[in-house]
CSV table of C-alpha atoms in Angstrom, one decimal:
chain,number,residue,atom,x,y,z
A,1,MET,CA,-67.6,28.7,9.3
A,2,LYS,CA,-67.1,26.8,6.0
A,3,ILE,CA,-63.4,26.2,6.9
A,4,LEU,CA,-64.4,24.9,10.4
A,5,LYS,CA,-67.0,22.5,8.9
A,6,ALA,CA,-64.4,21.2,6.4
A,7,VAL,CA,-61.9,20.6,9.1
A,8,THR,CA,-64.5,18.9,11.3
A,9,LEU,CA,-65.5,16.7,8.4
A,10,PHE,CA,-61.9,15.8,7.6
A,11,SER,CA,-61.3,14.9,11.3
A,12,VAL,CA,-64.4,12.6,11.3
A,13,VAL,CA,-63.4,10.9,8.0
A,14,PHE,CA,-59.7,10.6,9.0
A,15,SER,CA,-60.7,9.1,12.4
A,16,GLY,CA,-63.0,6.7,10.7
A,17,PHE,CA,-60.1,5.7,8.4
A,18,ILE,CA,-57.8,5.0,11.3
A,19,SER,CA,-60.5,3.0,13.1
A,20,ASP,CA,-61.3,1.0,9.9
A,21,ALA,CA,-57.6,0.4,9.2
A,22,SER,CA,-56.9,-1.1,12.6
A,23,PHE,CA,-60.2,-3.0,12.8
A,24,GLY,CA,-59.7,-6.7,13.0
A,25,GLN,CA,-55.9,-6.5,13.2
A,26,THR,CA,-54.3,-9.1,15.5
A,27,SER,CA,-51.0,-9.2,17.2
A,28,GLN,CA,-48.0,-10.3,15.0
A,29,SER,CA,-46.3,-11.9,18.0
A,30,ASP,CA,-47.2,-15.3,16.7
A,31,SER,CA,-45.8,-14.7,13.2
A,32,VAL,CA,-43.0,-16.9,11.9
A,33,GLN,CA,-41.6,-14.0,10.0
A,34,PHE,CA,-38.5,-12.5,11.7
A,35,GLU,CA,-39.2,-9.1,10.3
A,36,LYS,CA,-42.7,-8.8,11.8
A,37,LEU,CA,-41.5,-9.4,15.3
A,38,THR,CA,-39.9,-7.1,17.9
A,39,TRP,CA,-36.5,-7.9,19.3
A,40,THR,CA,-38.1,-9.0,22.6
A,41,GLU,CA,-40.5,-11.3,20.9
A,42,ILE,CA,-37.6,-12.9,19.0
A,43,ASP,CA,-35.6,-13.2,22.2
A,44,ASN,CA,-38.5,-14.9,24.0
A,45,LYS,CA,-39.1,-17.3,21.1
A,46,ILE,CA,-35.4,-18.3,21.1
A,47,HIS,CA,-35.5,-19.0,24.9
A,48,SER,CA,-38.7,-21.0,24.4
A,49,GLY,CA,-37.1,-23.3,21.9
A,50,THR,CA,-37.4,-21.6,18.5
A,51,THR,CA,-33.8,-22.1,17.5
A,52,THR,CA,-34.2,-22.9,13.8
A,53,ILE,CA,-34.3,-20.1,11.2
A,54,ILE,CA,-34.7,-20.3,7.5
A,55,ILE,CA,-33.0,-17.8,5.2
A,56,PRO,CA,-35.1,-17.8,2.0
A,57,VAL,CA,-33.0,-16.9,-1.0
A,58,GLY,CA,-34.8,-15.7,-4.1
A,59,ALA,CA,-33.6,-13.7,-7.1
A,60,THR,CA,-34.6,-10.7,-9.2
A,61,GLU,CA,-34.4,-11.7,-12.8
A,62,GLN,CA,-36.1,-11.6,-16.1
A,63,SER,CA,-38.4,-14.5,-16.8
A,64,GLY,CA,-39.8,-13.9,-20.3
A,65,PRO,CA,-42.4,-11.3,-21.2
A,66,TYR,CA,-45.1,-12.8,-19.0
A,67,LEU,CA,-43.6,-13.5,-15.5
A,68,ALA,CA,-42.8,-10.7,-13.1
A,69,VAL,CA,-39.1,-10.4,-12.2
A,70,GLY,CA,-39.7,-11.1,-8.5
A,71,LYS,CA,-41.1,-14.7,-9.1
A,72,HIS,CA,-38.4,-16.4,-7.0
A,73,ASN,CA,-38.8,-14.0,-4.1
A,74,THR,CA,-42.5,-14.4,-4.0
A,75,ARG,CA,-42.4,-18.2,-4.2
A,76,VAL,CA,-39.7,-18.7,-1.6
A,77,LYS,CA,-41.3,-16.4,0.9
A,78,LEU,CA,-44.7,-18.1,0.5
A,79,LEU,CA,-43.3,-21.6,0.8
A,80,ALA,CA,-40.8,-20.8,3.6
A,81,ASP,CA,-43.8,-19.5,5.6
A,82,GLU,CA,-45.7,-22.8,5.1
A,83,ILE,CA,-42.6,-24.9,5.8
A,84,ALA,CA,-42.0,-23.0,9.1
A,85,GLN,CA,-45.6,-23.4,10.1
A,86,LYS,CA,-45.4,-27.2,9.6
A,87,LEU,CA,-42.1,-27.5,11.4
A,88,GLY,CA,-42.9,-25.4,14.4
A,89,HIS,CA,-40.2,-23.6,16.5
A,90,THR,CA,-38.9,-22.1,13.3
A,91,LEU,CA,-38.6,-18.5,12.0
A,92,ILE,CA,-38.1,-17.1,8.6
A,93,ALA,CA,-35.5,-14.4,7.8
A,94,PRO,CA,-36.2,-11.6,5.3
A,95,VAL,CA,-35.9,-12.8,1.7
A,96,VAL,CA,-32.6,-12.3,0.0
A,97,SER,CA,-33.4,-10.9,-3.4
A,98,TYR,CA,-30.0,-9.6,-4.7
A,99,VAL,CA,-28.0,-12.6,-5.9
A,100,PRO,CA,-25.5,-13.5,-8.6
A,101,GLU,CA,-27.2,-13.3,-12.0
A,102,GLY,CA,-24.3,-12.7,-14.4
A,103,SER,CA,-21.9,-10.0,-15.3
A,104,THR,CA,-22.7,-6.3,-16.0
A,105,THR,CA,-19.5,-5.7,-18.2
A,106,PRO,CA,-20.0,-7.4,-20.5
A,107,ARG,CA,-23.6,-8.2,-19.9
A,108,SER,CA,-24.1,-11.9,-19.5
A,109,SER,CA,-26.7,-14.5,-18.5
A,110,HIS,CA,-30.0,-12.9,-17.3
A,111,MET,CA,-28.2,-9.5,-17.1
A,112,ARG,CA,-28.6,-9.3,-20.9
A,113,PHE,CA,-32.2,-8.3,-20.2
A,114,PRO,CA,-33.8,-5.5,-18.3
A,115,GLY,CA,-35.4,-6.5,-15.0
A,116,THR,CA,-32.4,-8.3,-13.5
A,117,ILE,CA,-30.2,-7.4,-10.5
A,118,THR,CA,-26.8,-9.0,-9.9
A,119,VAL,CA,-24.1,-9.1,-7.3
A,120,PRO,CA,-20.7,-10.8,-7.5
A,121,ASN,CA,-20.3,-14.3,-6.1
A,122,ASP,CA,-17.9,-13.3,-3.4
A,123,VAL,CA,-20.2,-10.4,-2.2
A,124,PHE,CA,-23.1,-12.8,-2.1
A,125,GLU,CA,-21.1,-15.4,-0.1
A,126,LYS,CA,-19.9,-12.8,2.4
A,127,MET,CA,-23.5,-11.6,2.9
A,128,MET,CA,-24.8,-15.1,3.5
A,129,ILE,CA,-22.0,-15.8,6.0
A,130,SER,CA,-22.6,-12.6,7.8
A,131,ALA,CA,-26.4,-13.1,7.9
A,132,ALA,CA,-26.0,-16.6,9.3
A,133,GLU,CA,-23.5,-15.5,11.9
A,134,SER,CA,-25.9,-12.7,12.9
A,135,PHE,CA,-28.5,-15.4,13.7
A,136,ARG,CA,-26.1,-17.7,15.5
A,137,VAL,CA,-25.0,-15.1,18.0
A,138,GLN,CA,-28.6,-14.4,18.9
A,139,GLY,CA,-29.1,-18.1,19.8
A,140,PHE,CA,-30.3,-19.9,16.7
A,141,LYS,CA,-28.8,-23.4,16.5
A,142,LEU,CA,-29.8,-24.4,13.0
A,143,VAL,CA,-29.6,-21.9,10.1
A,144,VAL,CA,-31.2,-23.2,6.9
A,145,PHE,CA,-30.6,-21.7,3.4
A,146,LEU,CA,-33.6,-22.3,1.1
A,147,GLY,CA,-32.6,-21.4,-2.5
A,148,ASP,CA,-35.3,-21.0,-5.1
A,149,HIS,CA,-32.9,-20.3,-8.0
A,150,GLY,CA,-30.2,-22.8,-9.1
A,151,GLY,CA,-27.7,-20.2,-10.2
A,152,TYR,CA,-26.1,-19.8,-6.8
A,153,ASN,CA,-26.3,-23.4,-5.5
A,154,SER,CA,-22.5,-23.9,-5.6
A,155,VAL,CA,-22.0,-20.7,-3.6
A,156,LEU,CA,-24.5,-21.7,-0.9
A,157,GLU,CA,-22.8,-25.1,-0.7
A,158,LYS,CA,-19.5,-23.4,-0.2
A,159,THR,CA,-21.0,-21.0,2.4
A,160,VAL,CA,-22.4,-23.8,4.5
A,161,LYS,CA,-19.0,-25.6,4.5
A,162,THR,CA,-17.3,-22.4,5.6
A,163,LEU,CA,-19.9,-21.8,8.4
A,164,ASN,CA,-19.8,-25.4,9.7
A,165,LYS,CA,-16.1,-25.4,9.8
A,166,SER,CA,-16.1,-22.2,11.9
A,167,TRP,CA,-19.0,-23.4,14.1
A,168,HIS,CA,-17.7,-26.8,14.9
A,169,ASP,CA,-17.3,-25.9,18.6
A,170,LYS,CA,-20.2,-23.4,18.9
A,171,ASN,CA,-23.2,-25.7,19.1
A,172,ALA,CA,-24.7,-24.4,15.8
A,173,ARG,CA,-25.1,-25.8,12.3
A,174,ALA,CA,-25.7,-24.4,8.8
A,175,PHE,CA,-27.6,-26.4,6.2
A,176,PHE,CA,-28.3,-25.8,2.5
A,177,ASP,CA,-31.5,-27.7,1.6
A,178,VAL,CA,-30.9,-28.7,-1.9
A,179,GLY,CA,-33.9,-31.0,-1.8
A,180,TYR,CA,-36.2,-28.0,-1.9
A,181,TYR,CA,-34.7,-27.1,-5.3
A,182,THR,CA,-34.4,-30.6,-6.8
A,183,ALA,CA,-38.1,-31.2,-5.9
A,184,VAL,CA,-38.8,-29.0,-8.9
A,185,THR,CA,-36.0,-29.8,-11.2
A,186,HIS,CA,-36.3,-33.6,-10.7
A,187,ASP,CA,-39.5,-34.8,-9.0
A,188,TYR,CA,-41.8,-32.1,-10.4
A,189,ALA,CA,-40.3,-32.3,-13.9
A,190,HIS,CA,-40.7,-36.1,-13.8
A,191,TRP,CA,-44.4,-35.7,-12.7
A,192,LEU,CA,-45.1,-33.3,-15.5
A,193,ALA,CA,-43.6,-35.7,-18.0
A,194,GLN,CA,-45.7,-38.5,-16.7
A,195,HIS,CA,-48.8,-36.4,-17.2
A,196,GLY,CA,-48.2,-35.5,-20.8
A,197,TYR,CA,-46.1,-32.3,-20.5
A,198,ALA,CA,-42.6,-33.7,-21.2
A,199,LYS,CA,-41.9,-31.5,-24.2
A,200,GLU,CA,-43.0,-28.4,-22.4
A,201,VAL,CA,-40.5,-28.7,-19.5
A,202,GLY,CA,-37.4,-26.5,-20.1
A,203,MET,CA,-34.8,-24.7,-18.0
A,204,HIS,CA,-36.4,-21.2,-17.4
A,205,ALA,CA,-39.8,-19.6,-17.8
A,206,ASP,CA,-41.2,-22.9,-19.0
A,207,ILE,CA,-44.4,-24.7,-18.0
A,208,SER,CA,-42.9,-25.6,-14.6
A,209,ASP,CA,-41.8,-22.1,-13.8
A,210,THR,CA,-45.0,-20.5,-15.0
A,211,SER,CA,-47.3,-23.0,-13.3
A,212,LEU,CA,-45.5,-22.6,-9.9
A,213,LEU,CA,-46.0,-18.8,-10.1
A,214,MET,CA,-49.6,-19.1,-11.1
A,215,ALA,CA,-50.2,-21.1,-8.0
A,216,ALA,CA,-48.2,-18.9,-5.7
A,217,ASP,CA,-49.4,-15.5,-7.0
A,218,PRO,CA,-51.4,-15.3,-10.3
A,219,SER,CA,-51.2,-11.5,-10.3
A,220,MET,CA,-47.5,-11.9,-11.3
A,221,VAL,CA,-48.4,-13.8,-14.5
A,222,ARG,CA,-49.4,-11.8,-17.6
A,223,GLN,CA,-52.0,-14.1,-18.9
A,224,GLN,CA,-52.6,-12.4,-22.3
A,225,ALA,CA,-48.9,-12.2,-23.1
A,226,LEU,CA,-48.5,-15.8,-22.1
A,227,ARG,CA,-51.3,-17.2,-24.3
A,228,GLN,CA,-50.5,-15.0,-27.3
A,229,SER,CA,-46.7,-15.4,-27.1
A,230,GLY,CA,-46.4,-18.0,-29.9
A,231,GLN,CA,-43.5,-20.5,-29.8
A,232,PRO,CA,-41.1,-19.3,-27.0
A,233,LEU,CA,-37.7,-18.1,-28.0
A,234,THR,CA,-34.4,-17.6,-26.2
A,235,SER,CA,-34.3,-14.0,-27.4
A,236,GLN,CA,-37.4,-13.5,-25.2
A,237,GLY,CA,-35.6,-14.9,-22.2
A,238,ILE,CA,-37.3,-18.3,-22.3
A,239,TYR,CA,-34.8,-21.2,-22.2
A,240,GLY,CA,-36.5,-24.4,-23.5
A,241,GLY,CA,-40.0,-25.7,-23.0
A,242,ASP,CA,-43.4,-24.2,-23.8
A,243,PRO,CA,-45.3,-22.5,-21.0
A,244,ARG,CA,-48.6,-21.9,-22.7
A,245,ARG,CA,-50.5,-24.8,-21.1
A,246,ALA,CA,-49.3,-23.8,-17.6
A,247,SER,CA,-52.0,-23.6,-14.9
A,248,ALA,CA,-52.3,-23.0,-11.1
A,249,ALA,CA,-53.6,-26.6,-10.7
A,250,LEU,CA,-50.3,-27.9,-12.2
A,251,GLY,CA,-48.3,-25.5,-10.1
A,252,LYS,CA,-49.9,-26.5,-6.8
A,253,VAL,CA,-48.4,-30.0,-7.3
A,254,GLY,CA,-44.9,-28.7,-7.6
A,255,LEU,CA,-45.3,-26.3,-4.6
A,256,GLU,CA,-46.5,-29.1,-2.4
A,257,MET,CA,-43.5,-31.2,-3.5
A,258,GLN,CA,-41.1,-28.4,-2.4
A,259,VAL,CA,-42.8,-27.9,0.9
A,260,ASN,CA,-42.8,-31.7,1.7
A,261,ALA,CA,-39.2,-32.1,0.7
A,262,ALA,CA,-38.0,-29.2,2.9
A,263,VAL,CA,-40.0,-30.2,5.9
A,264,HIS,CA,-38.6,-33.7,5.7
A,265,ASP,CA,-35.0,-32.5,5.4
A,266,ILE,CA,-35.1,-29.9,8.1
A,267,ARG,CA,-37.2,-31.9,10.5
A,268,SER,CA,-34.6,-34.7,10.3
A,269,LEU,CA,-31.9,-32.2,11.4
A,270,GLN,CA,-34.0,-30.8,14.2
A,271,GLN,CA,-34.5,-34.3,15.6
A,272,GLU,CA,-30.7,-35.1,15.7
C-alpha cells in the first residue's frame, strides 16, 4: 500500500511538472534562430522571402580573471538576434565558437592560458566555406559573416572572396560585415575617450570588452574579481586598458553601435 501511494504521488508530481514546464510555451516557428526551426519551417521561410542568413562567429578564449571564456559567443548571438529582428526576412545560423586562437605547440597567443580553444586557419576557412555553401544550396541568397573577434578577420575576408568568386553565376552573395567589428574598435573606443575613459581603453579585457559583456550578460562577469584585481597585467591575460570602471550602462552604448552598423550594412545589400 505504501509503495502504491508513493507511485501515485510521484505520478501526480511528475504530471504537474510536465504541465508546468509546458505552460506558457509558444511556438518557435517565428524564431529567427535557424537551430530552433524545423526543416519545413525553414523551407517555408525561404520560399516566403527569407533569403538572408547571418553566420555569427564568436570565439572561446581567456579574457582575464573576471570575464567568462564564452564572451564573444554570448555577445554575437544576442546581437545577431536583434539585428535579424530589425532587418526582417533574416535568420541566424548557430554560433561558430571554435576559431583560430594561436598555436598549441608551442602555445601562443590566447592558447598560453587555460580556457581557450583553437583551430588552424585553413580548417576554419574550410568550415566557413562549407557552412556558407550549405545555406546557398537551400536557397539563401545573402550569407553574412558577423565576426565578434578580430583575430580571424583576414580569414573571413579571404573566405568571402573565395565564395563570391565561385558564386558569381549562382545568384548568391557572401558578405563579411567588418563594420560590426569596427563599431567597437573605432566608434565605441572614440566615444569612451570623449567621455573620460581614454586611458582605460585597451586591446583585450579592457573597459570596452568588460562593459559590453556586462550589458549583454552580467552573469558572465565576476564582479568581485574585477573590482579587486588591481592594476591589470598582461600576465593575467589583459592587454592594455583598465576595466575596473566598466559598467552595463557604458556597454549598452557599444552594443547599440554594433547593431546599428550591421543593420545599415546588411540592409543596403538586401536592397540592391
